[in-house]
Amino acid sequence: MAGALALAVLLAVASLHAEAVWLDVPQSGTKCVSEEIQSNVVVLTDYSIMYESHPYSHPTIAVKVTSPYGNTLHHSENSTVGQFAFTTAEAGNYVACFWVDSAEKGSGVSVNLDWKIGIATKDWDAIAKKEKIEGVELELRKLEVAVQAIHQNLIYLKERDANCE
């Protein structure tokens, strides 16, 4: 249980500072990313092709996001930039797959992927402006939300461990 607590704390703290990643998508084939997410969690993702390696051509990608039960949550083709958002309906592994779908020949593409879940999706600037809070008070509000997320993660992990035994 101590390992689960440490993991829950790490996940909650890490989700406060979501960062983008780059995916190298091959010219032929698919590149997928996945994340295990509990139910009733907001997911917000922005993606875009990085054109530094393609100064004269503009390849496009296709994107498909599926739930743990295989339901399609987002599907887009001929994209250079896009966004998807959803609230998870069930706990499990959510998968986003990317592939090059343009007819242009060449190497693969790099995709900038900014995947945010849970409290990382909150617009803290808008919250601060609406509630007229700033500085230490805003940071305390962020910590309060993080503690709530840690608590929810612990409950989820306990239930999942109980179901596995």
JSON list of C-alpha atoms in Angstrom, two decimals:
[
{"chain": "A", "resi": 1, "resn": "MET", "atom": "CA", "xyz": [0.00, 0.00, 0.00]},
{"chain": "A", "resi": 2, "resn": "ALA", "atom": "CA", "xyz": [2.91, 2.37, 0.63]},
{"chain": "A", "resi": 3, "resn": "GLY", "atom": "CA", "xyz": [3.97, 1.95, -3.00]},
{"chain": "A", "resi": 4, "resn": "ALA", "atom": "CA", "xyz": [0.43, 2.79, -4.16]},
{"chain": "A", "resi": 5, "resn": "LEU", "atom": "CA", "xyz": [0.42, 5.89, -1.95]},
{"chain": "A", "resi": 6, "resn": "ALA", "atom": "CA", "xyz": [3.75, 7.04, -3.36]},
{"chain": "A", "resi": 7, "resn": "LEU", "atom": "CA", "xyz": [2.48, 6.43, -6.91]},
{"chain": "A", "resi": 8, "resn": "ALA", "atom": "CA", "xyz": [-0.73, 8.35, -6.24]},
{"chain": "A", "resi": 9, "resn": "VAL", "atom": "CA", "xyz": [1.18, 11.30, -4.79]},
{"chain": "A", "resi": 10, "resn": "LEU", "atom": "CA", "xyz": [3.60, 11.29, -7.71]},
{"chain": "A", "resi": 11, "resn": "LEU", "atom": "CA", "xyz": [0.78, 11.18, -10.27]},
{"chain": "A", "resi": 12, "resn": "ALA", "atom": "CA", "xyz": [-1.15, 13.99, -8.61]},
{"chain": "A", "resi": 13, "resn": "VAL", "atom": "CA", "xyz": [1.88, 16.25, -8.31]},
{"chain": "A", "resi": 14, "resn": "ALA", "atom": "CA", "xyz": [2.99, 15.45, -11.86]},
{"chain": "A", "resi": 15, "resn": "SER", "atom": "CA", "xyz": [-0.47, 16.28, -13.19]},
{"chain": "A", "resi": 16, "resn": "LEU", "atom": "CA", "xyz": [-0.13, 19.82, -11.83]},
{"chain": "A", "resi": 17, "resn": "HIS", "atom": "CA", "xyz": [2.62, 20.48, -14.36]},
{"chain": "A", "resi": 18, "resn": "ALA", "atom": "CA", "xyz": [1.54, 18.79, -17.60]},
{"chain": "A", "resi": 19, "resn": "GLU", "atom": "CA", "xyz": [4.08, 19.10, -20.37]},
{"chain": "A", "resi": 20, "resn": "ALA", "atom": "CA", "xyz": [4.02, 18.39, -24.04]},
{"chain": "A", "resi": 21, "resn": "VAL", "atom": "CA", "xyz": [5.86, 15.50, -25.65]},
{"chain": "A", "resi": 22, "resn": "TRP", "atom": "CA", "xyz": [7.01, 14.95, -29.21]},
{"chain": "A", "resi": 23, "resn": "LEU", "atom": "CA", "xyz": [6.13, 11.78, -31.07]},
{"chain": "A", "resi": 24, "resn": "ASP", "atom": "CA", "xyz": [8.05, 10.65, -34.12]},
{"chain": "A", "resi": 25, "resn": "VAL", "atom": "CA", "xyz": [5.41, 9.14, -36.40]},
{"chain": "A", "resi": 26, "resn": "PRO", "atom": "CA", "xyz": [6.90, 6.97, -39.17]},
{"chain": "A", "resi": 27, "resn": "GLN", "atom": "CA", "xyz": [5.93, 7.48, -42.84]},
{"chain": "A", "resi": 28, "resn": "SER", "atom": "CA", "xyz": [4.23, 4.09, -42.80]},
{"chain": "A", "resi": 29, "resn": "GLY", "atom": "CA", "xyz": [2.90, 2.64, -39.58]},
{"chain": "A", "resi": 30, "resn": "THR", "atom": "CA", "xyz": [1.24, 3.95, -36.47]},
{"chain": "A", "resi": 31, "resn": "LYS", "atom": "CA", "xyz": [2.51, 5.51, -33.25]},
{"chain": "A", "resi": 32, "resn": "CYS", "atom": "CA", "xyz": [0.26, 5.18, -30.19]},
{"chain": "A", "resi": 33, "resn": "VAL", "atom": "CA", "xyz": [0.35, 6.55, -26.67]},
{"chain": "A", "resi": 34, "resn": "SER", "atom": "CA", "xyz": [-1.79, 5.33, -23.81]},
{"chain": "A", "resi": 35, "resn": "GLU", "atom": "CA", "xyz": [-2.59, 6.25, -20.26]},
{"chain": "A", "resi": 36, "resn": "GLU", "atom": "CA", "xyz": [-4.53, 4.48, -17.55]},
{"chain": "A", "resi": 37, "resn": "ILE", "atom": "CA", "xyz": [-7.17, 6.88, -16.29]},
{"chain": "A", "resi": 38, "resn": "GLN", "atom": "CA", "xyz": [-9.97, 6.40, -13.78]},
{"chain": "A", "resi": 39, "resn": "SER", "atom": "CA", "xyz": [-13.60, 7.24, -14.60]},
{"chain": "A", "resi": 40, "resn": "ASN", "atom": "CA", "xyz": [-15.06, 10.76, -14.48]},
{"chain": "A", "resi": 41, "resn": "VAL", "atom": "CA", "xyz": [-11.77, 12.47, -15.31]},
{"chain": "A", "resi": 42, "resn": "VAL", "atom": "CA", "xyz": [-11.47, 15.31, -17.83]},
{"chain": "A", "resi": 43, "resn": "VAL", "atom": "CA", "xyz": [-8.92, 14.81, -20.63]},
{"chain": "A", "resi": 44, "resn": "LEU", "atom": "CA", "xyz": [-7.84, 17.71, -22.86]},
{"chain": "A", "resi": 45, "resn": "THR", "atom": "CA", "xyz": [-5.27, 17.25, -25.62]},
{"chain": "A", "resi": 46, "resn": "ASP", "atom": "CA", "xyz": [-3.80, 19.51, -28.29]},
{"chain": "A", "resi": 47, "resn": "TYR", "atom": "CA", "xyz": [-1.67, 18.12, -31.13]},
{"chain": "A", "resi": 48, "resn": "SER", "atom": "CA", "xyz": [0.17, 19.65, -34.06]},
{"chain": "A", "resi": 49, "resn": "ILE", "atom": "CA", "xyz": [2.74, 18.67, -36.67]},
{"chain": "A", "resi": 50, "resn": "MET", "atom": "CA", "xyz": [6.19, 20.20, -36.23]},
{"chain": "A", "resi": 51, "resn": "TYR", "atom": "CA", "xyz": [7.27, 21.55, -39.65]},
{"chain": "A", "resi": 52, "resn": "GLU", "atom": "CA", "xyz": [10.99, 22.09, -39.00]},
{"chain": "A", "resi": 53, "resn": "SER", "atom": "CA", "xyz": [11.82, 18.81, -40.76]},
{"chain": "A", "resi": 54, "resn": "HIS", "atom": "CA", "xyz": [9.41, 19.54, -43.63]},
{"chain": "A", "resi": 55, "resn": "PRO", "atom": "CA", "xyz": [10.11, 23.10, -44.83]},
{"chain": "A", "resi": 56, "resn": "TYR", "atom": "CA", "xyz": [8.69, 22.59, -48.35]},
{"chain": "A", "resi": 57, "resn": "SER", "atom": "CA", "xyz": [5.94, 20.03, -47.84]},
{"chain": "A", "resi": 58, "resn": "HIS", "atom": "CA", "xyz": [3.00, 19.87, -45.49]},
{"chain": "A", "resi": 59, "resn": "PRO", "atom": "CA", "xyz": [2.16, 16.28, -44.59]},
{"chain": "A", "resi": 60, "resn": "THR", "atom": "CA", "xyz": [-1.03, 15.49, -42.70]},
{"chain": "A", "resi": 61, "resn": "ILE", "atom": "CA", "xyz": [-1.86, 12.96, -40.01]},
{"chain": "A", "resi": 62, "resn": "ALA", "atom": "CA", "xyz": [-4.85, 10.94, -38.91]},
{"chain": "A", "resi": 63, "resn": "VAL", "atom": "CA", "xyz": [-5.71, 10.58, -35.23]},
{"chain": "A", "resi": 64, "resn": "LYS", "atom": "CA", "xyz": [-7.92, 8.05, -33.45]},
{"chain": "A", "resi": 65, "resn": "VAL", "atom": "CA", "xyz": [-8.60, 7.98, -29.70]},
{"chain": "A", "resi": 66, "resn": "THR", "atom": "CA", "xyz": [-10.30, 4.97, -28.12]},
{"chain": "A", "resi": 67, "resn": "SER", "atom": "CA", "xyz": [-11.64, 4.10, -24.69]},
{"chain": "A", "resi": 68, "resn": "PRO", "atom": "CA", "xyz": [-10.74, 0.95, -22.72]},
{"chain": "A", "resi": 69, "resn": "TYR", "atom": "CA", "xyz": [-13.78, -0.79, -24.29]},
{"chain": "A", "resi": 70, "resn": "GLY", "atom": "CA", "xyz": [-12.79, 0.23, -27.83]},
{"chain": "A", "resi": 71, "resn": "ASN", "atom": "CA", "xyz": [-15.25, 3.08, -28.29]},
{"chain": "A", "resi": 72, "resn": "THR", "atom": "CA", "xyz": [-13.96, 5.81, -30.61]},
{"chain": "A", "resi": 73, "resn": "LEU", "atom": "CA", "xyz": [-13.80, 9.11, -28.70]},
{"chain": "A", "resi": 74, "resn": "HIS", "atom": "CA", "xyz": [-12.08, 11.16, -31.43]},
{"chain": "A", "resi": 75, "resn": "HIS", "atom": "CA", "xyz": [-11.23, 10.52, -35.07]},
{"chain": "A", "resi": 76, "resn": "SER", "atom": "CA", "xyz": [-9.70, 13.05, -37.42]},
{"chain": "A", "resi": 77, "resn": "GLU", "atom": "CA", "xyz": [-8.05, 12.76, -40.84]},
{"chain": "A", "resi": 78, "resn": "ASN", "atom": "CA", "xyz": [-5.95, 15.12, -42.98]},
{"chain": "A", "resi": 79, "resn": "SER", "atom": "CA", "xyz": [-5.00, 17.15, -39.90]},
{"chain": "A", "resi": 80, "resn": "THR", "atom": "CA", "xyz": [-2.00, 19.33, -39.24]},
{"chain": "A", "resi": 81, "resn": "VAL", "atom": "CA", "xyz": [-3.32, 20.58, -35.90]},
{"chain": "A", "resi": 82, "resn": "GLY", "atom": "CA", "xyz": [-6.21, 19.57, -33.67]},
{"chain": "A", "resi": 83, "resn": "GLN", "atom": "CA", "xyz": [-7.68, 19.10, -30.23]},
{"chain": "A", "resi": 84, "resn": "PHE", "atom": "CA", "xyz": [-9.82, 16.56, -28.46]},
{"chain": "A", "resi": 85, "resn": "ALA", "atom": "CA", "xyz": [-11.51, 16.62, -25.09]},
{"chain": "A", "resi": 86, "resn": "PHE", "atom": "CA", "xyz": [-13.66, 14.14, -23.22]},
{"chain": "A", "resi": 87, "resn": "THR", "atom": "CA", "xyz": [-14.64, 13.00, -19.76]},
{"chain": "A", "resi": 88, "resn": "THR", "atom": "CA", "xyz": [-13.78, 9.36, -19.14]},
{"chain": "A", "resi": 89, "resn": "ALA", "atom": "CA", "xyz": [-16.79, 7.09, -18.78]},
{"chain": "A", "resi": 90, "resn": "GLU", "atom": "CA", "xyz": [-14.90, 4.06, -17.49]},
{"chain": "A", "resi": 91, "resn": "ALA", "atom": "CA", "xyz": [-11.59, 3.40, -15.79]},
{"chain": "A", "resi": 92, "resn": "GLY", "atom": "CA", "xyz": [-8.85, 1.85, -17.89]},
{"chain": "A", "resi": 93, "resn": "ASN", "atom": "CA", "xyz": [-6.32, 2.35, -20.66]},
{"chain": "A", "resi": 94, "resn": "TYR", "atom": "CA", "xyz": [-7.15, 5.19, -23.09]},
{"chain": "A", "resi": 95, "resn": "VAL", "atom": "CA", "xyz": [-5.22, 5.05, -26.38]},
{"chain": "A", "resi": 96, "resn": "ALA", "atom": "CA", "xyz": [-4.44, 7.77, -28.94]},
{"chain": "A", "resi": 97, "resn": "CYS", "atom": "CA", "xyz": [-2.94, 6.60, -32.26]},
{"chain": "A", "resi": 98, "resn": "PHE", "atom": "CA", "xyz": [-1.36, 8.79, -34.95]},
{"chain": "A", "resi": 99, "resn": "TRP", "atom": "CA", "xyz": [-0.34, 7.95, -38.52]},
{"chain": "A", "resi": 100, "resn": "VAL", "atom": "CA", "xyz": [0.70, 9.87, -41.63]},
{"chain": "A", "resi": 101, "resn": "ASP", "atom": "CA", "xyz": [-2.20, 9.92, -44.08]},
{"chain": "A", "resi": 102, "resn": "SER", "atom": "CA", "xyz": [-0.94, 12.31, -46.77]},
{"chain": "A", "resi": 103, "resn": "ALA", "atom": "CA", "xyz": [0.20, 11.05, -50.16]},
{"chain": "A", "resi": 104, "resn": "GLU", "atom": "CA", "xyz": [3.44, 13.05, -49.95]},
{"chain": "A", "resi": 105, "resn": "LYS", "atom": "CA", "xyz": [6.51, 10.83, -49.84]},
{"chain": "A", "resi": 106, "resn": "GLY", "atom": "CA", "xyz": [9.34, 11.37, -47.43]},
{"chain": "A", "resi": 107, "resn": "SER", "atom": "CA", "xyz": [10.25, 10.67, -43.87]},
{"chain": "A", "resi": 108, "resn": "GLY", "atom": "CA", "xyz": [7.85, 10.55, -40.96]},
{"chain": "A", "resi": 109, "resn": "VAL", "atom": "CA", "xyz": [6.67, 13.56, -39.02]},
{"chain": "A", "resi": 110, "resn": "SER", "atom": "CA", "xyz": [7.11, 14.87, -35.50]},
{"chain": "A", "resi": 111, "resn": "VAL", "atom": "CA", "xyz": [3.91, 15.57, -33.61]},
{"chain": "A", "resi": 112, "resn": "ASN", "atom": "CA", "xyz": [3.75, 17.86, -30.58]},
{"chain": "A", "resi": 113, "resn": "LEU", "atom": "CA", "xyz": [1.30, 16.29, -28.13]},
{"chain": "A", "resi": 114, "resn": "ASP", "atom": "CA", "xyz": [0.06, 18.18, -25.06]},
{"chain": "A", "resi": 115, "resn": "TRP", "atom": "CA", "xyz": [-2.03, 15.60, -23.10]},
{"chain": "A", "resi": 116, "resn": "LYS", "atom": "CA", "xyz": [-3.59, 16.94, -19.89]},
{"chain": "A", "resi": 117, "resn": "ILE", "atom": "CA", "xyz": [-5.77, 15.02, -17.46]},
{"chain": "A", "resi": 118, "resn": "GLY", "atom": "CA", "xyz": [-7.67, 15.87, -14.32]},
{"chain": "A", "resi": 119, "resn": "ILE", "atom": "CA", "xyz": [-6.53, 18.95, -12.45]},
{"chain": "A", "resi": 120, "resn": "ALA", "atom": "CA", "xyz": [-4.00, 19.84, -15.16]},
{"chain": "A", "resi": 121, "resn": "THR", "atom": "CA", "xyz": [-6.95, 20.77, -17.41]},
{"chain": "A", "resi": 122, "resn": "LYS", "atom": "CA", "xyz": [-8.07, 23.57, -15.10]},
{"chain": "A", "resi": 123, "resn": "ASP", "atom": "CA", "xyz": [-7.59, 27.12, -16.35]},
{"chain": "A", "resi": 124, "resn": "TRP", "atom": "CA", "xyz": [-6.06, 28.55, -13.20]},
{"chain": "A", "resi": 125, "resn": "ASP", "atom": "CA", "xyz": [-5.71, 32.05, -14.68]},
{"chain": "A", "resi": 126, "resn": "ALA", "atom": "CA", "xyz": [-9.46, 32.22, -15.32]},
{"chain": "A", "resi": 127, "resn": "ILE", "atom": "CA", "xyz": [-10.22, 30.85, -11.85]},
{"chain": "A", "resi": 128, "resn": "ALA", "atom": "CA", "xyz": [-7.92, 33.41, -10.23]},
{"chain": "A", "resi": 129, "resn": "LYS", "atom": "CA", "xyz": [-9.52, 36.26, -12.17]},
{"chain": "A", "resi": 130, "resn": "LYS", "atom": "CA", "xyz": [-13.10, 35.10, -11.48]},
{"chain": "A", "resi": 131, "resn": "GLU", "atom": "CA", "xyz": [-12.54, 34.54, -7.76]},
{"chain": "A", "resi": 132, "resn": "LYS", "atom": "CA", "xyz": [-10.18, 37.51, -7.39]},
{"chain": "A", "resi": 133, "resn": "ILE", "atom": "CA", "xyz": [-7.38, 35.48, -5.83]},
{"chain": "A", "resi": 134, "resn": "GLU", "atom": "CA", "xyz": [-3.65, 35.61, -6.46]},
{"chain": "A", "resi": 135, "resn": "GLY", "atom": "CA", "xyz": [-0.25, 34.69, -5.10]},
{"chain": "A", "resi": 136, "resn": "VAL", "atom": "CA", "xyz": [-0.21, 32.43, -2.06]},
{"chain": "A", "resi": 137, "resn": "GLU", "atom": "CA", "xyz": [-3.99, 32.07, -2.00]},
{"chain": "A", "resi": 138, "resn": "LEU", "atom": "CA", "xyz": [-3.99, 30.79, -5.61]},
{"chain": "A", "resi": 139, "resn": "GLU", "atom": "CA", "xyz": [-1.17, 28.34, -4.85]},
{"chain": "A", "resi": 140, "resn": "LEU", "atom": "CA", "xyz": [-3.08, 27.10, -1.79]},
{"chain": "A", "resi": 141, "resn": "ARG", "atom": "CA", "xyz": [-6.16, 26.54, -3.96]},
{"chain": "A", "resi": 142, "resn": "LYS", "atom": "CA", "xyz": [-4.05, 24.51, -6.42]},
{"chain": "A", "resi": 143, "resn": "LEU", "atom": "CA", "xyz": [-2.67, 22.43, -3.55]},
{"chain": "A", "resi": 144, "resn": "GLU", "atom": "CA", "xyz": [-6.18, 21.84, -2.18]},
{"chain": "A", "resi": 145, "resn": "VAL", "atom": "CA", "xyz": [-7.29, 20.51, -5.55]},
{"chain": "A", "resi": 146, "resn": "ALA", "atom": "CA", "xyz": [-4.13, 18.36, -5.75]},
{"chain": "A", "resi": 147, "resn": "VAL", "atom": "CA", "xyz": [-4.86, 16.85, -2.33]},
{"chain": "A", "resi": 148, "resn": "GLN", "atom": "CA", "xyz": [-8.41, 16.05, -3.44]},
{"chain": "A", "resi": 149, "resn": "ALA", "atom": "CA", "xyz": [-7.00, 14.38, -6.57]},
{"chain": "A", "resi": 150, "resn": "ILE", "atom": "CA", "xyz": [-4.55, 12.35, -4.47]},
{"chain": "A", "resi": 151, "resn": "HIS", "atom": "CA", "xyz": [-7.41, 11.24, -2.22]},
{"chain": "A", "resi": 152, "resn": "GLN", "atom": "CA", "xyz": [-9.50, 10.17, -5.23]},
{"chain": "A", "resi": 153, "resn": "ASN", "atom": "CA", "xyz": [-6.50, 8.29, -6.69]},
{"chain": "A", "resi": 154, "resn": "LEU", "atom": "CA", "xyz": [-5.98, 6.44, -3.41]},
{"chain": "A", "resi": 155, "resn": "ILE", "atom": "CA", "xyz": [-9.62, 5.39, -3.32]},
{"chain": "A", "resi": 156, "resn": "TYR", "atom": "CA", "xyz": [-9.38, 4.22, -6.93]},
{"chain": "A", "resi": 157, "resn": "LEU", "atom": "CA", "xyz": [-6.17, 2.27, -6.27]},
{"chain": "A", "resi": 158, "resn": "LYS", "atom": "CA", "xyz": [-7.64, 0.61, -3.16]},
{"chain": "A", "resi": 159, "resn": "GLU", "atom": "CA", "xyz": [-10.74, -0.46, -5.09]},
{"chain": "A", "resi": 160, "resn": "ARG", "atom": "CA", "xyz": [-8.65, -1.72, -8.00]},
{"chain": "A", "resi": 161, "resn": "ASP", "atom": "CA", "xyz": [-6.34, -3.69, -5.68]},
{"chain": "A", "resi": 162, "resn": "ALA", "atom": "CA", "xyz": [-9.34, -5.17, -3.84]},
{"chain": "A", "resi": 163, "resn": "ASN", "atom": "CA", "xyz": [-10.82, -6.33, -7.16]},
{"chain": "A", "resi": 164, "resn": "CYS", "atom": "CA", "xyz": [-7.53, -7.96, -8.21]},
{"chain": "A", "resi": 165, "resn": "GLU", "atom": "CA", "xyz": [-7.25, -10.11, -5.09]}
]
